Amino acid sequence: MGSLKNKFVILFIFFLTGCSSIPSNTANSCSIFNERYLWYKYAKKTEQKWGTPIYIQLAIIKMESDFDWLAKPARQKIFKVIPYKRPSSSFGYSQAVKGTWEQYKKETGNKLATRARFKDSVDFIGWYTSKSETILKISKQDAFKQYLAYHEGWGNFKHYKKNKKVIGLAKKVEKQSNIYKKQLLSCSNSLNKNKYIIF
């Protein structure tokens, strides 16, 4: 009985790891979705629901976590050696902080959402970018400014010009989103035709 239980635990861990592991080529949107077809369905649903392009969803996740479902900010160090607390509560694919994540769950009614699930993470990004459009009048097609608002927050967005580091990050997101966009043009037809999930 114990042996059977151990095998079940190992099988469960293997399945969980297989579903949540980082895609082999996170720089290529077609490669990502060929490995994780369900992710395409979730990203497409987010685009239809919130109006946020798939390529911008991916570019934000690429910058924030590089598709690591358990990503956290590195711990600060005392005297450059002793591990200390993390600089923020950011976690998961979207690196959403606890407070904003709770706001998202409350406003959308998605009470069971978790930051370690891709489906919830892209929906969060859709919700956030949609609010950025409403609050700051930033087009959902504008990867550069959308990322600035995402990184800095709606309140601090107006000060972004003073932060050269975040401007550099936003330029990288914009560049990556354009790359993802071009890649999706070559594989979106085949992804849309693939209606069956093969495990």
CSV table of C-alpha atoms in Angstrom, one decimal:
chain,number,residue,atom,x,y,z
A,1,MET,CA,0.0,0.0,0.0
A,2,GLY,CA,2.8,2.4,0.9
A,3,SER,CA,4.6,1.6,-2.4
A,4,LEU,CA,1.4,2.4,-4.3
A,5,LYS,CA,1.0,5.7,-2.4
A,6,ASN,CA,4.6,6.6,-3.2
A,7,LYS,CA,4.2,5.9,-6.8
A,8,PHE,CA,1.1,8.1,-6.9
A,9,VAL,CA,2.9,11.0,-5.2
A,10,ILE,CA,5.8,10.7,-7.7
A,11,LEU,CA,3.4,10.6,-10.6
A,12,PHE,CA,1.5,13.6,-9.3
A,13,ILE,CA,4.7,15.6,-8.9
A,14,PHE,CA,5.8,14.6,-12.4
A,15,PHE,CA,2.5,15.7,-13.8
A,16,LEU,CA,2.6,19.0,-11.9
A,17,THR,CA,6.2,19.7,-13.0
A,18,GLY,CA,5.4,18.8,-16.5
A,19,CYS,CA,2.4,21.3,-16.6
A,20,SER,CA,4.3,24.1,-14.8
A,21,SER,CA,7.8,23.8,-16.1
A,22,ILE,CA,9.3,26.7,-18.0
A,23,PRO,CA,9.0,26.4,-21.9
A,24,SER,CA,12.2,25.5,-23.6
A,25,ASN,CA,12.3,28.7,-25.8
A,26,THR,CA,10.6,31.6,-24.0
A,27,ALA,CA,11.8,34.0,-26.7
A,28,ASN,CA,9.6,32.4,-29.4
A,29,SER,CA,5.8,32.7,-29.0
A,30,CYS,CA,5.1,29.9,-31.5
A,31,SER,CA,7.5,27.6,-29.6
A,32,ILE,CA,5.8,28.5,-26.3
A,33,PHE,CA,2.3,27.7,-27.6
A,34,ASN,CA,3.4,24.6,-29.4
A,35,GLU,CA,4.6,23.3,-26.0
A,36,ARG,CA,1.7,24.7,-24.0
A,37,TYR,CA,-1.3,24.8,-26.3
A,38,LEU,CA,-3.7,25.5,-23.4
A,39,TRP,CA,-1.7,28.7,-22.7
A,40,TYR,CA,-2.7,29.9,-26.2
A,41,LYS,CA,-6.3,29.3,-25.4
A,42,TYR,CA,-6.0,31.3,-22.2
A,43,ALA,CA,-4.1,34.1,-23.8
A,44,LYS,CA,-6.5,34.3,-26.7
A,45,LYS,CA,-9.5,34.4,-24.2
A,46,THR,CA,-7.8,37.2,-22.3
A,47,GLU,CA,-7.3,39.1,-25.6
A,48,GLN,CA,-11.0,38.7,-26.4
A,49,LYS,CA,-12.1,39.6,-22.9
A,50,TRP,CA,-9.9,42.6,-22.1
A,51,GLY,CA,-8.6,43.6,-25.5
A,52,THR,CA,-4.9,43.1,-24.6
A,53,PRO,CA,-3.0,41.6,-27.5
A,54,ILE,CA,-1.5,38.2,-26.9
A,55,TYR,CA,2.0,39.4,-27.8
A,56,ILE,CA,1.9,42.1,-25.1
A,57,GLN,CA,0.7,39.6,-22.5
A,58,LEU,CA,3.7,37.4,-23.3
A,59,ALA,CA,6.2,40.3,-23.4
A,60,ILE,CA,5.2,41.4,-19.9
A,61,ILE,CA,5.5,37.8,-18.5
A,62,LYS,CA,8.8,37.4,-20.3
A,63,MET,CA,10.2,40.5,-18.6
A,64,GLU,CA,8.6,39.8,-15.2
A,65,SER,CA,9.3,36.1,-14.6
A,66,ASP,CA,10.6,34.6,-17.9
A,67,PHE,CA,7.7,32.2,-17.6
A,68,ASP,CA,8.8,30.8,-14.2
A,69,TRP,CA,5.6,30.0,-12.3
A,70,LEU,CA,7.4,30.2,-8.9
A,71,ALA,CA,9.4,33.4,-9.6
A,72,LYS,CA,10.1,35.7,-6.7
A,73,PRO,CA,12.3,38.8,-6.3
A,74,ALA,CA,15.8,37.9,-5.1
A,75,ARG,CA,16.4,38.4,-1.4
A,76,GLN,CA,18.2,41.5,-0.2
A,77,LYS,CA,21.5,40.9,1.5
A,78,ILE,CA,23.0,42.4,4.7
A,79,PHE,CA,26.7,43.2,4.2
A,80,LYS,CA,26.3,41.6,0.7
A,81,VAL,CA,26.3,38.1,2.3
A,82,ILE,CA,23.5,37.5,4.8
A,83,PRO,CA,20.1,36.8,3.1
A,84,TYR,CA,17.5,39.3,4.2
A,85,LYS,CA,13.8,39.9,3.2
A,86,ARG,CA,12.6,40.2,-0.4
A,87,PRO,CA,12.0,43.7,-1.7
A,88,SER,CA,8.4,43.1,-2.6
A,89,SER,CA,5.6,40.4,-2.4
A,90,SER,CA,5.8,39.9,-6.2
A,91,PHE,CA,5.2,36.3,-7.2
A,92,GLY,CA,4.4,34.0,-10.1
A,93,TYR,CA,4.2,34.5,-13.9
A,94,SER,CA,2.9,38.1,-13.7
A,95,GLN,CA,5.0,39.1,-10.6
A,96,ALA,CA,1.8,40.7,-9.2
A,97,VAL,CA,2.1,42.0,-5.6
A,98,LYS,CA,-0.3,40.7,-3.0
A,99,GLY,CA,-2.3,44.0,-2.7
A,100,THR,CA,-2.9,44.4,-6.4
A,101,TRP,CA,-3.7,40.7,-6.8
A,102,GLU,CA,-6.3,40.9,-4.1
A,103,GLN,CA,-7.8,44.0,-5.8
A,104,TYR,CA,-7.9,42.0,-9.0
A,105,LYS,CA,-9.7,39.0,-7.4
A,106,LYS,CA,-12.2,41.3,-5.7
A,107,GLU,CA,-13.0,43.3,-8.9
A,108,THR,CA,-13.3,40.3,-11.2
A,109,GLY,CA,-14.9,37.9,-8.8
A,110,ASN,CA,-12.1,35.4,-9.6
A,111,LYS,CA,-11.7,34.4,-5.9
A,112,LEU,CA,-9.8,31.2,-6.5
A,113,ALA,CA,-7.2,32.9,-8.7
A,114,THR,CA,-3.5,32.0,-8.0
A,115,ARG,CA,-0.4,33.8,-9.2
A,116,ALA,CA,1.3,30.5,-10.0
A,117,ARG,CA,-1.3,29.7,-12.7
A,118,PHE,CA,-0.8,30.9,-16.2
A,119,LYS,CA,-4.6,31.2,-16.9
A,120,ASP,CA,-5.1,33.6,-13.9
A,121,SER,CA,-1.8,35.5,-14.7
A,122,VAL,CA,-2.8,36.5,-18.2
A,123,ASP,CA,-6.3,37.4,-17.1
A,124,PHE,CA,-4.7,39.6,-14.4
A,125,ILE,CA,-2.5,41.3,-17.1
A,126,GLY,CA,-5.6,41.9,-19.2
A,127,TRP,CA,-7.4,43.4,-16.2
A,128,TYR,CA,-4.4,45.6,-15.3
A,129,THR,CA,-3.7,46.9,-18.8
A,130,SER,CA,-7.5,47.6,-19.2
A,131,LYS,CA,-7.4,49.7,-16.1
A,132,SER,CA,-4.3,51.5,-17.3
A,133,GLU,CA,-6.2,52.4,-20.4
A,134,THR,CA,-9.1,53.7,-18.3
A,135,ILE,CA,-7.0,55.5,-15.7
A,136,LEU,CA,-4.0,56.7,-17.7
A,137,LYS,CA,-5.5,56.7,-21.3
A,138,ILE,CA,-2.8,54.3,-22.4
A,139,SER,CA,-3.7,52.2,-25.5
A,140,LYS,CA,-3.6,48.5,-25.0
A,141,GLN,CA,-1.5,48.3,-28.1
A,142,ASP,CA,1.2,50.5,-26.6
A,143,ALA,CA,3.6,47.9,-25.1
A,144,PHE,CA,6.1,50.6,-23.9
A,145,LYS,CA,3.7,52.7,-21.8
A,146,GLN,CA,1.6,49.8,-20.7
A,147,TYR,CA,4.7,48.2,-19.2
A,148,LEU,CA,5.7,51.4,-17.5
A,149,ALA,CA,2.3,51.6,-15.8
A,150,TYR,CA,2.6,47.9,-15.0
A,151,HIS,CA,6.0,48.2,-13.4
A,152,GLU,CA,5.6,51.6,-11.7
A,153,GLY,CA,1.9,51.4,-10.8
A,154,TRP,CA,-0.9,53.8,-11.8
A,155,GLY,CA,0.1,56.4,-9.2
A,156,ASN,CA,3.8,56.5,-10.0
A,157,PHE,CA,3.5,56.4,-13.8
A,158,LYS,CA,3.7,60.2,-14.1
A,159,HIS,CA,7.2,60.1,-12.7
A,160,TYR,CA,8.6,57.4,-15.1
A,161,LYS,CA,10.8,59.9,-17.1
A,162,LYS,CA,13.0,60.2,-14.1
A,163,ASN,CA,13.7,56.5,-14.0
A,164,LYS,CA,16.1,55.5,-16.8
A,165,LYS,CA,16.2,51.9,-15.6
A,166,VAL,CA,12.5,51.3,-16.0
A,167,ILE,CA,12.5,53.1,-19.3
A,168,GLY,CA,15.2,50.7,-20.5
A,169,LEU,CA,13.1,47.7,-19.3
A,170,ALA,CA,10.0,49.1,-21.1
A,171,LYS,CA,12.0,49.4,-24.3
A,172,LYS,CA,12.9,45.7,-24.0
A,173,VAL,CA,9.3,44.8,-23.5
A,174,GLU,CA,8.3,46.8,-26.5
A,175,LYS,CA,11.0,45.1,-28.6
A,176,GLN,CA,10.0,41.6,-27.4
A,177,SER,CA,6.3,42.3,-28.0
A,178,ASN,CA,7.1,43.2,-31.6
A,179,ILE,CA,9.1,40.0,-32.0
A,180,TYR,CA,6.3,37.9,-30.5
A,181,LYS,CA,3.8,39.7,-32.8
A,182,LYS,CA,5.7,38.8,-36.0
A,183,GLN,CA,6.2,35.2,-34.8
A,184,LEU,CA,2.5,34.8,-34.1
A,185,LEU,CA,1.7,35.9,-37.7
A,186,SER,CA,3.4,32.7,-38.9
A,187,CYS,CA,1.7,30.2,-36.5
A,188,SER,CA,-1.6,31.7,-35.4
A,189,ASN,CA,-3.6,29.9,-38.2
A,190,SER,CA,-2.3,26.5,-37.2
A,191,LEU,CA,-2.9,27.3,-33.5
A,192,ASN,CA,-6.5,28.3,-34.2
A,193,LYS,CA,-7.1,25.1,-36.2
A,194,ASN,CA,-5.8,22.9,-33.4
A,195,LYS,CA,-8.9,22.3,-31.4
A,196,TYR,CA,-7.8,19.2,-29.6
A,197,ILE,CA,-5.5,18.8,-26.7
A,198,ILE,CA,-3.2,15.8,-26.8
A,199,PHE,CA,-1.5,14.9,-23.5
